[in-house]
Amino acid sequence: MKKILQLGVSITFLLISVTVFSQAKKPTLMVVPSDVWCVKNGYIMTFNDQGTIVKIPDYKKALQENSELLQVISHINGMMAERGFPLKNMESAIKTLNSNAAEDNLRTSKNSGAGINESPIDAFKKVAKADIIIQLTWTVNKTGPKKSVTFNLQGLDSYTDKQVATAVGTGAPSFSAELPVLLSEAVLAHMDTFTESLQTHFDDMFENGREIIVRIQTWDDWDGDLETEYDDGELGDIIEDWLADNTVKGRFSTTDITESMALFEQVRIPLYNEKNRAIDARRYTRELSKFLKSEPYNIPNKLVMKGLGRATIILGGK
């Protein structure tokens, strides 16, 4: 009876510790202007994504040329900081991104001489490494001498791009000409609900893991495939078993699997490792890459990243 009581106390203490720790943790945020706002105000650039011309926000140009943007971001940052959310600074992230871009321009493949293929937005998210990106859109409305602000705040999971929180509204008309003041008046009534949604999403990630996507592909000159037999089964089944053993609560979905490719979505990985360092898709899938390279499989492979939450392992070579 005494042992049962001790076990009960231990379990209760553990549950309390986990709960308190998860509640103490808050997601890191970064506030950026929305794509719509950037396009509307002419802050866009284009790039070639494997043959398709894509328009993306030019954050650097927007920060350098639009003084209102800095004021608005600073104001939203202040409101989030008052509620205890750690913030990443967009301007600092862009400076680091530019430094990395200069290095990447000098880096080429040791085999083919090809350059690095990565979209600017994916590169930005890798540098920012915020849990959640907050996209902000605003419009100033004028009625006679009075002004009001219509806003749209979208909280996006930076790993999956899923919208996890939203707040939309229009502030009361005012004679104030200061945009930050108008925006503050408009947003304030929605801010607590918005941050509660962000925290709920983060608590779910803390308990059930962060979602990423893992893709397995094969080089066309490789002599094996996902149906290759080993002592413990076909290679595709072996990879599924590894995911089951190394995801939070064994959670992932096999979306598609053939002899030459496999797609795993909603792969739930821990937020932090044993050293309390954040785990992203690259750090996680690197372990799967090592597993496949080791005995008895000995499969050379190449790990390719896209953003923070999508990783592809190509089997059969580097």
PDB file of C-alpha atoms in Angstrom:
ATOM      1  CA  MET A   1       0.000   0.000   0.000  1.00  0.00           C
ATOM      2  CA  LYS A   2       2.865   2.316   0.935  1.00  0.00           C
ATOM      3  CA  LYS A   3       4.594   1.679  -2.404  1.00  0.00           C
ATOM      4  CA  ILE A   4       1.365   2.441  -4.266  1.00  0.00           C
ATOM      5  CA  LEU A   5       1.039   5.753  -2.418  1.00  0.00           C
ATOM      6  CA  GLN A   6       4.674   6.634  -3.168  1.00  0.00           C
ATOM      7  CA  LEU A   7       4.134   5.799  -6.848  1.00  0.00           C
ATOM      8  CA  GLY A   8       1.014   7.969  -6.904  1.00  0.00           C
ATOM      9  CA  VAL A   9       2.873  10.896  -5.361  1.00  0.00           C
ATOM     10  CA  SER A  10       5.726  10.516  -7.852  1.00  0.00           C
ATOM     11  CA  ILE A  11       3.367  10.452 -10.841  1.00  0.00           C
ATOM     12  CA  THR A  12       1.482  13.486  -9.520  1.00  0.00           C
ATOM     13  CA  PHE A  13       4.747  15.383  -9.017  1.00  0.00           C
ATOM     14  CA  LEU A  14       5.861  14.490 -12.552  1.00  0.00           C
ATOM     15  CA  LEU A  15       2.575  15.625 -14.073  1.00  0.00           C
ATOM     16  CA  ILE A  16       2.713  18.905 -12.155  1.00  0.00           C
ATOM     17  CA  SER A  17       6.319  19.481 -13.234  1.00  0.00           C
ATOM     18  CA  VAL A  18       5.500  18.844 -16.892  1.00  0.00           C
ATOM     19  CA  THR A  19       2.435  21.084 -16.728  1.00  0.00           C
ATOM     20  CA  VAL A  20       4.239  23.942 -15.018  1.00  0.00           C
ATOM     21  CA  PHE A  21       7.199  23.689 -17.420  1.00  0.00           C
ATOM     22  CA  SER A  22       4.963  23.694 -20.498  1.00  0.00           C
ATOM     23  CA  GLN A  23       2.987  26.647 -19.183  1.00  0.00           C
ATOM     24  CA  ALA A  24       6.214  28.542 -18.524  1.00  0.00           C
ATOM     25  CA  LYS A  25       7.367  28.122 -22.110  1.00  0.00           C
ATOM     26  CA  LYS A  26       6.078  30.556 -24.689  1.00  0.00           C
ATOM     27  CA  PRO A  27       6.578  30.460 -28.474  1.00  0.00           C
ATOM     28  CA  THR A  28       9.073  32.824 -30.050  1.00  0.00           C
ATOM     29  CA  LEU A  29       7.443  35.252 -32.463  1.00  0.00           C
ATOM     30  CA  MET A  30       8.382  37.483 -35.354  1.00  0.00           C
ATOM     31  CA  VAL A  31       6.123  40.189 -36.763  1.00  0.00           C
ATOM     32  CA  VAL A  32       6.344  40.759 -40.538  1.00  0.00           C
ATOM     33  CA  PRO A  33       4.205  42.702 -43.029  1.00  0.00           C
ATOM     34  CA  SER A  34       1.844  40.421 -44.956  1.00  0.00           C
ATOM     35  CA  ASP A  35       2.318  39.480 -48.600  1.00  0.00           C
ATOM     36  CA  VAL A  36      -0.819  41.502 -49.436  1.00  0.00           C
ATOM     37  CA  TRP A  37       0.564  44.644 -47.796  1.00  0.00           C
ATOM     38  CA  CYS A  38       3.944  44.232 -49.546  1.00  0.00           C
ATOM     39  CA  VAL A  39       2.357  43.741 -52.983  1.00  0.00           C
ATOM     40  CA  LYS A  40      -0.045  46.659 -52.456  1.00  0.00           C
ATOM     41  CA  ASN A  41       2.830  48.958 -51.546  1.00  0.00           C
ATOM     42  CA  GLY A  42       5.275  47.734 -54.189  1.00  0.00           C
ATOM     43  CA  TYR A  43       7.697  45.880 -51.921  1.00  0.00           C
ATOM     44  CA  ILE A  44       8.064  42.654 -53.890  1.00  0.00           C
ATOM     45  CA  MET A  45      10.741  40.831 -55.848  1.00  0.00           C
ATOM     46  CA  THR A  46      10.638  37.883 -58.196  1.00  0.00           C
ATOM     47  CA  PHE A  47      12.715  34.715 -58.435  1.00  0.00           C
ATOM     48  CA  ASN A  48      12.775  31.610 -60.575  1.00  0.00           C
ATOM     49  CA  ASP A  49      11.552  28.538 -58.652  1.00  0.00           C
ATOM     50  CA  GLN A  50      12.466  25.631 -60.947  1.00  0.00           C
ATOM     51  CA  GLY A  51      11.044  27.356 -64.001  1.00  0.00           C
ATOM     52  CA  THR A  52       8.146  29.172 -62.337  1.00  0.00           C
ATOM     53  CA  ILE A  53       8.447  32.913 -61.712  1.00  0.00           C
ATOM     54  CA  VAL A  54       7.343  33.604 -58.127  1.00  0.00           C
ATOM     55  CA  LYS A  55       6.635  36.958 -56.448  1.00  0.00           C
ATOM     56  CA  ILE A  56       7.717  37.275 -52.826  1.00  0.00           C
ATOM     57  CA  PRO A  57       7.829  40.131 -50.286  1.00  0.00           C
ATOM     58  CA  ASP A  58      10.943  42.316 -50.298  1.00  0.00           C
ATOM     59  CA  TYR A  59      11.214  42.896 -46.546  1.00  0.00           C
ATOM     60  CA  LYS A  60      14.577  44.652 -46.793  1.00  0.00           C
ATOM     61  CA  LYS A  61      13.267  47.279 -49.211  1.00  0.00           C
ATOM     62  CA  ALA A  62      10.110  47.756 -47.135  1.00  0.00           C
ATOM     63  CA  LEU A  63      12.106  48.373 -43.944  1.00  0.00           C
ATOM     64  CA  GLN A  64      14.494  50.770 -45.659  1.00  0.00           C
ATOM     65  CA  GLU A  65      11.836  52.848 -47.435  1.00  0.00           C
ATOM     66  CA  ASN A  66       8.706  52.779 -45.264  1.00  0.00           C
ATOM     67  CA  SER A  67       9.105  54.492 -41.899  1.00  0.00           C
ATOM     68  CA  GLU A  68       5.517  53.614 -40.898  1.00  0.00           C
ATOM     69  CA  LEU A  69       6.358  49.913 -41.131  1.00  0.00           C
ATOM     70  CA  LEU A  70       9.042  50.166 -38.461  1.00  0.00           C
ATOM     71  CA  GLN A  71       6.660  52.084 -36.191  1.00  0.00           C
ATOM     72  CA  VAL A  72       3.876  49.549 -36.643  1.00  0.00           C
ATOM     73  CA  ILE A  73       6.107  46.518 -36.090  1.00  0.00           C
ATOM     74  CA  SER A  74       7.644  48.128 -33.011  1.00  0.00           C
ATOM     75  CA  HIS A  75       4.180  48.795 -31.630  1.00  0.00           C
ATOM     76  CA  ILE A  76       2.935  45.224 -32.153  1.00  0.00           C
ATOM     77  CA  ASN A  77       6.238  43.904 -30.747  1.00  0.00           C
ATOM     78  CA  GLY A  78       5.657  45.998 -27.633  1.00  0.00           C
ATOM     79  CA  MET A  79       2.132  44.628 -27.166  1.00  0.00           C
ATOM     80  CA  MET A  80       3.384  41.052 -27.498  1.00  0.00           C
ATOM     81  CA  ALA A  81       6.301  41.686 -25.131  1.00  0.00           C
ATOM     82  CA  GLU A  82       3.879  43.014 -22.494  1.00  0.00           C
ATOM     83  CA  ARG A  83       2.207  39.589 -22.621  1.00  0.00           C
ATOM     84  CA  GLY A  84       5.503  37.777 -22.106  1.00  0.00           C
ATOM     85  CA  PHE A  85       6.153  36.456 -25.636  1.00  0.00           C
ATOM     86  CA  PRO A  86       9.836  36.286 -26.704  1.00  0.00           C
ATOM     87  CA  LEU A  87      10.368  38.201 -29.924  1.00  0.00           C
ATOM     88  CA  LYS A  88      12.736  37.885 -32.845  1.00  0.00           C
ATOM     89  CA  ASN A  89      13.730  41.126 -34.552  1.00  0.00           C
ATOM     90  CA  MET A  90      12.948  41.163 -38.267  1.00  0.00           C
ATOM     91  CA  GLU A  91      15.603  43.749 -39.107  1.00  0.00           C
ATOM     92  CA  SER A  92      18.352  41.686 -37.414  1.00  0.00           C
ATOM     93  CA  ALA A  93      17.197  38.527 -39.195  1.00  0.00           C
ATOM     94  CA  ILE A  94      17.438  40.282 -42.561  1.00  0.00           C
ATOM     95  CA  LYS A  95      20.993  41.436 -41.853  1.00  0.00           C
ATOM     96  CA  THR A  96      22.008  37.857 -40.998  1.00  0.00           C
ATOM     97  CA  LEU A  97      20.204  36.619 -44.108  1.00  0.00           C
ATOM     98  CA  ASN A  98      22.167  39.010 -46.322  1.00  0.00           C
ATOM     99  CA  SER A  99      25.413  37.831 -44.767  1.00  0.00           C
ATOM    100  CA  ASN A 100      24.481  34.182 -45.374  1.00  0.00           C
ATOM    101  CA  ALA A 101      23.419  34.958 -48.953  1.00  0.00           C
ATOM    102  CA  ALA A 102      26.845  36.394 -49.683  1.00  0.00           C
ATOM    103  CA  GLU A 103      28.439  33.155 -48.454  1.00  0.00           C
ATOM    104  CA  ASP A 104      25.979  30.986 -50.418  1.00  0.00           C
ATOM    105  CA  ASN A 105      26.774  32.860 -53.618  1.00  0.00           C
ATOM    106  CA  LEU A 106      30.343  31.640 -53.252  1.00  0.00           C
ATOM    107  CA  ARG A 107      29.381  28.067 -52.368  1.00  0.00           C
ATOM    108  CA  THR A 108      28.893  25.416 -55.063  1.00  0.00           C
ATOM    109  CA  SER A 109      28.452  21.641 -55.187  1.00  0.00           C
ATOM    110  CA  LYS A 110      31.720  19.713 -54.963  1.00  0.00           C
ATOM    111  CA  ASN A 111      30.356  17.219 -57.514  1.00  0.00           C
ATOM    112  CA  SER A 112      28.485  19.250 -60.112  1.00  0.00           C
ATOM    113  CA  GLY A 113      29.465  22.852 -59.439  1.00  0.00           C
ATOM    114  CA  ALA A 114      25.763  23.723 -59.024  1.00  0.00           C
ATOM    115  CA  GLY A 115      24.654  26.528 -56.720  1.00  0.00           C
ATOM    116  CA  ILE A 116      22.338  26.283 -53.710  1.00  0.00           C
ATOM    117  CA  ASN A 117      18.640  26.067 -54.597  1.00  0.00           C
ATOM    118  CA  GLU A 118      16.495  27.669 -51.868  1.00  0.00           C
ATOM    119  CA  SER A 119      13.624  30.125 -52.006  1.00  0.00           C
ATOM    120  CA  PRO A 120      14.252  33.501 -50.303  1.00  0.00           C
ATOM    121  CA  ILE A 121      11.296  32.988 -47.968  1.00  0.00           C
ATOM    122  CA  ASP A 122      12.577  29.571 -46.826  1.00  0.00           C
ATOM    123  CA  ALA A 123      16.007  31.096 -46.262  1.00  0.00           C
ATOM    124  CA  PHE A 124      14.441  33.914 -44.216  1.00  0.00           C
ATOM    125  CA  LYS A 125      12.550  31.483 -41.964  1.00  0.00           C
ATOM    126  CA  LYS A 126      15.683  29.438 -41.374  1.00  0.00           C
ATOM    127  CA  VAL A 127      17.482  32.556 -40.172  1.00  0.00           C
ATOM    128  CA  ALA A 128      14.560  33.874 -38.126  1.00  0.00           C
ATOM    129  CA  LYS A 129      13.907  30.502 -36.435  1.00  0.00           C
ATOM    130  CA  ALA A 130      10.769  31.854 -34.773  1.00  0.00           C
ATOM    131  CA  ASP A 131       8.122  29.330 -33.760  1.00  0.00           C
ATOM    132  CA  ILE A 132       5.372  31.532 -35.144  1.00  0.00           C
ATOM    133  CA  ILE A 133       5.405  34.231 -37.827  1.00  0.00           C
ATOM    134  CA  ILE A 134       2.810  36.974 -37.305  1.00  0.00           C
ATOM    135  CA  GLN A 135       1.698  38.503 -40.612  1.00  0.00           C
ATOM    136  CA  LEU A 136       0.211  41.961 -40.276  1.00  0.00           C
ATOM    137  CA  THR A 137      -1.974  43.798 -42.790  1.00  0.00           C
ATOM    138  CA  TRP A 138      -3.449  47.220 -42.167  1.00  0.00           C
ATOM    139  CA  THR A 139      -5.374  49.856 -44.080  1.00  0.00           C
ATOM    140  CA  VAL A 140      -6.028  53.444 -43.027  1.00  0.00           C
ATOM    141  CA  ASN A 141      -9.654  54.524 -43.617  1.00  0.00           C
ATOM    142  CA  LYS A 142     -10.566  58.215 -43.926  1.00  0.00           C
ATOM    143  CA  THR A 143     -13.997  59.720 -43.227  1.00  0.00           C
ATOM    144  CA  GLY A 144     -13.741  63.484 -43.348  1.00  0.00           C
ATOM    145  CA  PRO A 145     -11.180  64.584 -40.773  1.00  0.00           C
ATOM    146  CA  LYS A 146     -11.434  61.283 -38.921  1.00  0.00           C
ATOM    147  CA  LYS A 147      -9.307  58.204 -39.515  1.00  0.00           C
ATOM    148  CA  SER A 148      -9.561  54.574 -38.493  1.00  0.00           C
ATOM    149  CA  VAL A 149      -7.481  51.454 -39.075  1.00  0.00           C
ATOM    150  CA  THR A 150      -8.650  48.078 -40.370  1.00  0.00           C
ATOM    151  CA  PHE A 151      -6.183  45.324 -39.471  1.00  0.00           C
ATOM    152  CA  ASN A 152      -5.649  41.603 -39.981  1.00  0.00           C
ATOM    153  CA  LEU A 153      -3.245  39.655 -37.753  1.00  0.00           C
ATOM    154  CA  GLN A 154      -2.405  36.091 -38.795  1.00  0.00           C
ATOM    155  CA  GLY A 155      -0.307  33.772 -36.622  1.00  0.00           C
ATOM    156  CA  LEU A 156       1.398  31.183 -38.877  1.00  0.00           C
ATOM    157  CA  ASP A 157       3.319  28.110 -37.726  1.00  0.00           C
ATOM    158  CA  SER A 158       6.716  28.765 -39.308  1.00  0.00           C
ATOM    159  CA  TYR A 159       7.331  25.012 -39.868  1.00  0.00           C
ATOM    160  CA  THR A 160       4.061  24.143 -41.629  1.00  0.00           C
ATOM    161  CA  ASP A 161       2.657  27.575 -42.665  1.00  0.00           C
ATOM    162  CA  LYS A 162      -0.626  26.576 -40.998  1.00  0.00           C
ATOM    163  CA  GLN A 163      -2.662  29.469 -39.595  1.00  0.00           C
ATOM    164  CA  VAL A 164      -2.950  28.972 -35.836  1.00  0.00           C
ATOM    165  CA  ALA A 165      -4.438  32.299 -34.715  1.00  0.00           C
ATOM    166  CA  THR A 166      -6.207  35.247 -36.292  1.00  0.00           C
ATOM    167  CA  ALA A 167      -7.591  38.632 -35.317  1.00  0.00           C
ATOM    168  CA  VAL A 168      -9.457  40.965 -37.664  1.00  0.00           C
ATOM    169  CA  GLY A 169     -11.140  44.259 -36.885  1.00  0.00           C
ATOM    170  CA  THR A 170     -11.563  48.002 -37.398  1.00  0.00           C
ATOM    171  CA  GLY A 171     -10.900  50.567 -34.733  1.00  0.00           C
ATOM    172  CA  ALA A 172     -13.222  53.426 -33.869  1.00  0.00           C
ATOM    173  CA  PRO A 173     -12.836  56.626 -35.977  1.00  0.00           C
ATOM    174  CA  SER A 174     -10.498  59.107 -34.362  1.00  0.00           C
ATOM    175  CA  PHE A 175      -9.018  62.537 -34.999  1.00  0.00           C
ATOM    176  CA  SER A 176      -5.610  61.078 -34.176  1.00  0.00           C
ATOM    177  CA  ALA A 177      -3.200  61.170 -37.118  1.00  0.00           C
ATOM    178  CA  GLU A 178      -0.655  58.795 -35.592  1.00  0.00           C
ATOM    179  CA  LEU A 179      -0.843  55.374 -37.225  1.00  0.00           C
ATOM    180  CA  PRO A 180       0.632  53.430 -34.243  1.00  0.00           C
ATOM    181  CA  VAL A 181      -1.988  54.972 -31.928  1.00  0.00           C
ATOM    182  CA  LEU A 182      -4.842  54.120 -34.302  1.00  0.00           C
ATOM    183  CA  LEU A 183      -3.507  50.593 -34.719  1.00  0.00           C
ATOM    184  CA  SER A 184      -3.097  50.120 -30.982  1.00  0.00           C
ATOM    185  CA  GLU A 185      -6.702  51.235 -30.387  1.00  0.00           C
ATOM    186  CA  ALA A 186      -7.939  48.829 -33.071  1.00  0.00           C
ATOM    187  CA  VAL A 187      -5.878  45.788 -32.038  1.00  0.00           C
ATOM    188  CA  LEU A 188      -6.029  46.052 -28.255  1.00  0.00           C
ATOM    189  CA  ALA A 189      -9.504  44.549 -27.823  1.00  0.00           C
ATOM    190  CA  HIS A 190      -8.475  41.431 -29.817  1.00  0.00           C
ATOM    191  CA  MET A 191      -4.945  40.941 -28.521  1.00  0.00           C
ATOM    192  CA  ASP A 192      -5.652  38.701 -25.514  1.00  0.00           C
ATOM    193  CA  THR A 193      -7.769  36.263 -27.562  1.00  0.00           C
ATOM    194  CA  PHE A 194      -5.084  36.252 -30.253  1.00  0.00           C
ATOM    195  CA  THR A 195      -2.248  35.460 -27.835  1.00  0.00           C
ATOM    196  CA  GLU A 196      -4.350  32.786 -26.087  1.00  0.00           C
ATOM    197  CA  SER A 197      -4.723  31.008 -29.455  1.00  0.00           C
ATOM    198  CA  LEU A 198      -0.957  31.198 -30.012  1.00  0.00           C
ATOM    199  CA  GLN A 199      -0.289  29.769 -26.561  1.00  0.00           C
ATOM    200  CA  THR A 200      -2.834  26.960 -27.049  1.00  0.00           C
ATOM    201  CA  HIS A 201      -1.113  25.956 -30.284  1.00  0.00           C
ATOM    202  CA  PHE A 202       2.296  26.020 -28.605  1.00  0.00           C
ATOM    203  CA  ASP A 203       1.053  23.972 -25.624  1.00  0.00           C
ATOM    204  CA  ASP A 204      -0.240  21.355 -28.076  1.00  0.00           C
ATOM    205  CA  MET A 205       3.186  21.252 -29.748  1.00  0.00           C
ATOM    206  CA  PHE A 206       4.845  20.949 -26.348  1.00  0.00           C
ATOM    207  CA  GLU A 207       2.696  17.950 -25.427  1.00  0.00           C
ATOM    208  CA  ASN A 208       2.320  16.234 -28.820  1.00  0.00           C
ATOM    209  CA  GLY A 209       5.353  17.446 -30.763  1.00  0.00           C
ATOM    210  CA  ARG A 210       5.971  19.841 -33.633  1.00  0.00           C
ATOM    211  CA  GLU A 211       4.768  18.869 -37.117  1.00  0.00           C
ATOM    212  CA  ILE A 212       7.225  18.408 -39.968  1.00  0.00           C
ATOM    213  CA  ILE A 213       7.177  16.684 -43.374  1.00  0.00           C
ATOM    214  CA  VAL A 214       9.692  13.982 -44.313  1.00  0.00           C
ATOM    215  CA  ARG A 215      10.096  12.832 -47.916  1.00  0.00           C
ATOM    216  CA  ILE A 216      12.161   9.857 -49.087  1.00  0.00           C
ATOM    217  CA  GLN A 217      13.328   9.742 -52.691  1.00  0.00           C
ATOM    218  CA  THR A 218      15.844   7.670 -54.676  1.00  0.00           C
ATOM    219  CA  TRP A 219      18.464   8.570 -57.264  1.00  0.00           C
ATOM    220  CA  ASP A 220      17.559   6.965 -60.599  1.00  0.00           C
ATOM    221  CA  ASP A 221      20.986   5.303 -60.855  1.00  0.00           C
ATOM    222  CA  TRP A 222      20.684   3.584 -57.449  1.00  0.00           C
ATOM    223  CA  ASP A 223      20.388  -0.213 -57.636  1.00  0.00           C
ATOM    224  CA  GLY A 224      18.048  -0.447 -54.621  1.00  0.00           C
ATOM    225  CA  ASP A 225      14.541   0.786 -53.770  1.00  0.00           C
ATOM    226  CA  LEU A 226      12.099   0.924 -50.871  1.00  0.00           C
ATOM    227  CA  GLU A 227      11.051  -2.679 -51.490  1.00  0.00           C
ATOM    228  CA  THR A 228      14.596  -3.989 -51.016  1.00  0.00           C
ATOM    229  CA  GLU A 229      14.541  -6.806 -48.451  1.00  0.00           C
ATOM    230  CA  TYR A 230      16.643  -6.825 -45.276  1.00  0.00           C
ATOM    231  CA  ASP A 231      16.547  -9.227 -42.326  1.00  0.00           C
ATOM    232  CA  ASP A 232      13.971  -7.023 -40.567  1.00  0.00           C
ATOM    233  CA  GLY A 233      11.737  -6.447 -43.601  1.00  0.00           C
ATOM    234  CA  GLU A 234      11.408  -4.178 -46.640  1.00  0.00           C
ATOM    235  CA  LEU A 235      13.246  -0.845 -46.507  1.00  0.00           C
ATOM    236  CA  GLY A 236       9.989   1.156 -46.600  1.00  0.00           C
ATOM    237  CA  ASP A 237       8.691  -0.730 -43.533  1.00  0.00           C
ATOM    238  CA  ILE A 238      12.022  -0.243 -41.750  1.00  0.00           C
ATOM    239  CA  ILE A 239      11.805   3.543 -42.251  1.00  0.00           C
ATOM    240  CA  GLU A 240       8.228   3.567 -40.941  1.00  0.00           C
ATOM    241  CA  ASP A 241       9.351   1.609 -37.866  1.00  0.00           C
ATOM    242  CA  TRP A 242      12.140   4.172 -37.257  1.00  0.00           C
ATOM    243  CA  LEU A 243       9.614   7.006 -37.395  1.00  0.00           C
ATOM    244  CA  ALA A 244       7.262   5.171 -35.038  1.00  0.00           C
ATOM    245  CA  ASP A 245      10.119   4.763 -32.530  1.00  0.00           C
ATOM    246  CA  ASN A 246      11.402   8.335 -32.848  1.00  0.00           C
ATOM    247  CA  THR A 247       8.284  10.518 -32.992  1.00  0.00           C
ATOM    248  CA  VAL A 248       6.328  11.905 -30.049  1.00  0.00           C
ATOM    249  CA  LYS A 249       3.750   9.260 -29.114  1.00  0.00           C
ATOM    250  CA  GLY A 250       4.598   7.470 -32.405  1.00  0.00           C
ATOM    251  CA  ARG A 251       2.602  10.047 -34.395  1.00  0.00           C
ATOM    252  CA  PHE A 252       3.039  10.420 -38.148  1.00  0.00           C
ATOM    253  CA  SER A 253       1.020   9.776 -41.298  1.00  0.00           C
ATOM    254  CA  THR A 254       2.237   7.817 -44.309  1.00  0.00           C
ATOM    255  CA  THR A 255       0.660   9.862 -47.083  1.00  0.00           C
ATOM    256  CA  ASP A 256       2.184   7.949 -49.988  1.00  0.00           C
ATOM    257  CA  ILE A 257       4.736   5.189 -50.471  1.00  0.00           C
ATOM    258  CA  THR A 258       5.948   3.413 -53.607  1.00  0.00           C
ATOM    259  CA  GLU A 259       9.123   1.521 -54.502  1.00  0.00           C
ATOM    260  CA  SER A 260      10.891   4.791 -55.363  1.00  0.00           C
ATOM    261  CA  MET A 261       9.448   7.390 -52.935  1.00  0.00           C
ATOM    262  CA  ALA A 262       7.664   7.877 -49.623  1.00  0.00           C
ATOM    263  CA  LEU A 263       5.934  10.900 -48.117  1.00  0.00           C
ATOM    264  CA  PHE A 264       5.362  11.192 -44.381  1.00  0.00           C
ATOM    265  CA  GLU A 265       3.289  14.132 -43.082  1.00  0.00           C
ATOM    266  CA  GLN A 266       2.268  15.284 -39.607  1.00  0.00           C
ATOM    267  CA  VAL A 267       5.530  13.807 -38.303  1.00  0.00           C
ATOM    268  CA  ARG A 268       5.538  14.935 -34.687  1.00  0.00           C
ATOM    269  CA  ILE A 269       9.044  15.685 -33.396  1.00  0.00           C
ATOM    270  CA  PRO A 270      10.037  16.989 -29.928  1.00  0.00           C
ATOM    271  CA  LEU A 271      10.429  20.768 -29.580  1.00  0.00           C
ATOM    272  CA  TYR A 272      13.687  20.442 -27.648  1.00  0.00           C
ATOM    273  CA  ASN A 273      16.420  17.866 -27.204  1.00  0.00           C
ATOM    274  CA  GLU A 274      17.943  16.731 -23.920  1.00  0.00           C
ATOM    275  CA  LYS A 275      20.128  19.893 -23.914  1.00  0.00           C
ATOM    276  CA  ASN A 276      16.998  22.085 -24.236  1.00  0.00           C
ATOM    277  CA  ARG A 277      17.990  23.126 -27.748  1.00  0.00           C
ATOM    278  CA  ALA A 278      15.257  23.565 -30.353  1.00  0.00           C
ATOM    279  CA  ILE A 279      14.960  20.684 -32.822  1.00  0.00           C
ATOM    280  CA  ASP A 280      14.123  21.440 -36.446  1.00  0.00           C
ATOM    281  CA  ALA A 281      13.525  19.087 -39.364  1.00  0.00           C
ATOM    282  CA  ARG A 282      17.197  19.110 -40.343  1.00  0.00           C
ATOM    283  CA  ARG A 283      18.449  18.097 -36.903  1.00  0.00           C
ATOM    284  CA  TYR A 284      15.753  15.398 -36.648  1.00  0.00           C
ATOM    285  CA  THR A 285      16.112  13.791 -40.085  1.00  0.00           C
ATOM    286  CA  ARG A 286      19.884  13.837 -39.831  1.00  0.00           C
ATOM    287  CA  GLU A 287      19.477  10.977 -37.339  1.00  0.00           C
ATOM    288  CA  LEU A 288      17.400   9.003 -39.880  1.00  0.00           C
ATOM    289  CA  SER A 289      20.060   9.724 -42.497  1.00  0.00           C
ATOM    290  CA  LYS A 290      22.760   8.322 -40.165  1.00  0.00           C
ATOM    291  CA  PHE A 291      20.576   5.286 -39.405  1.00  0.00           C
ATOM    292  CA  LEU A 292      20.266   4.420 -43.103  1.00  0.00           C
ATOM    293  CA  LYS A 293      23.990   4.916 -43.693  1.00  0.00           C
ATOM    294  CA  SER A 294      24.911   2.544 -40.883  1.00  0.00           C
ATOM    295  CA  GLU A 295      25.017  -1.282 -40.716  1.00  0.00           C
ATOM    296  CA  PRO A 296      23.304  -3.377 -41.965  1.00  0.00           C
ATOM    297  CA  TYR A 297      21.775  -0.999 -44.565  1.00  0.00           C
ATOM    298  CA  ASN A 298      24.868   0.969 -45.658  1.00  0.00           C
ATOM    299  CA  ILE A 299      22.786   3.238 -47.901  1.00  0.00           C
ATOM    300  CA  PRO A 300      24.567   6.454 -48.927  1.00  0.00           C
ATOM    301  CA  ASN A 301      22.106   9.339 -48.987  1.00  0.00           C
ATOM    302  CA  LYS A 302      21.746  13.088 -49.302  1.00  0.00           C
ATOM    303  CA  LEU A 303      19.736  15.270 -46.919  1.00  0.00           C
ATOM    304  CA  VAL A 304      18.027  18.272 -48.549  1.00  0.00           C
ATOM    305  CA  MET A 305      16.104  20.902 -46.582  1.00  0.00           C
ATOM    306  CA  LYS A 306      13.284  23.234 -47.555  1.00  0.00           C
ATOM    307  CA  GLY A 307      12.532  25.764 -44.842  1.00  0.00           C
ATOM    308  CA  LEU A 308      12.421  24.707 -41.215  1.00  0.00           C
ATOM    309  CA  GLY A 309       9.826  21.942 -41.470  1.00  0.00           C
ATOM    310  CA  ARG A 310      10.426  19.975 -44.661  1.00  0.00           C
ATOM    311  CA  ALA A 311      13.269  17.526 -45.225  1.00  0.00           C
ATOM    312  CA  THR A 312      14.036  15.139 -48.087  1.00  0.00           C
ATOM    313  CA  ILE A 313      16.435  12.204 -47.907  1.00  0.00           C
ATOM    314  CA  ILE A 314      17.570  11.011 -51.345  1.00  0.00           C
ATOM    315  CA  LEU A 315      18.808   7.425 -51.222  1.00  0.00           C
ATOM    316  CA  GLY A 316      21.667   6.077 -53.300  1.00  0.00           C
ATOM    317  CA  GLY A 317      24.353   8.745 -53.156  1.00  0.00           C
ATOM    318  CA  LYS A 318      25.329  12.321 -52.275  1.00  0.00           C
TER     319      LYS A 318
END
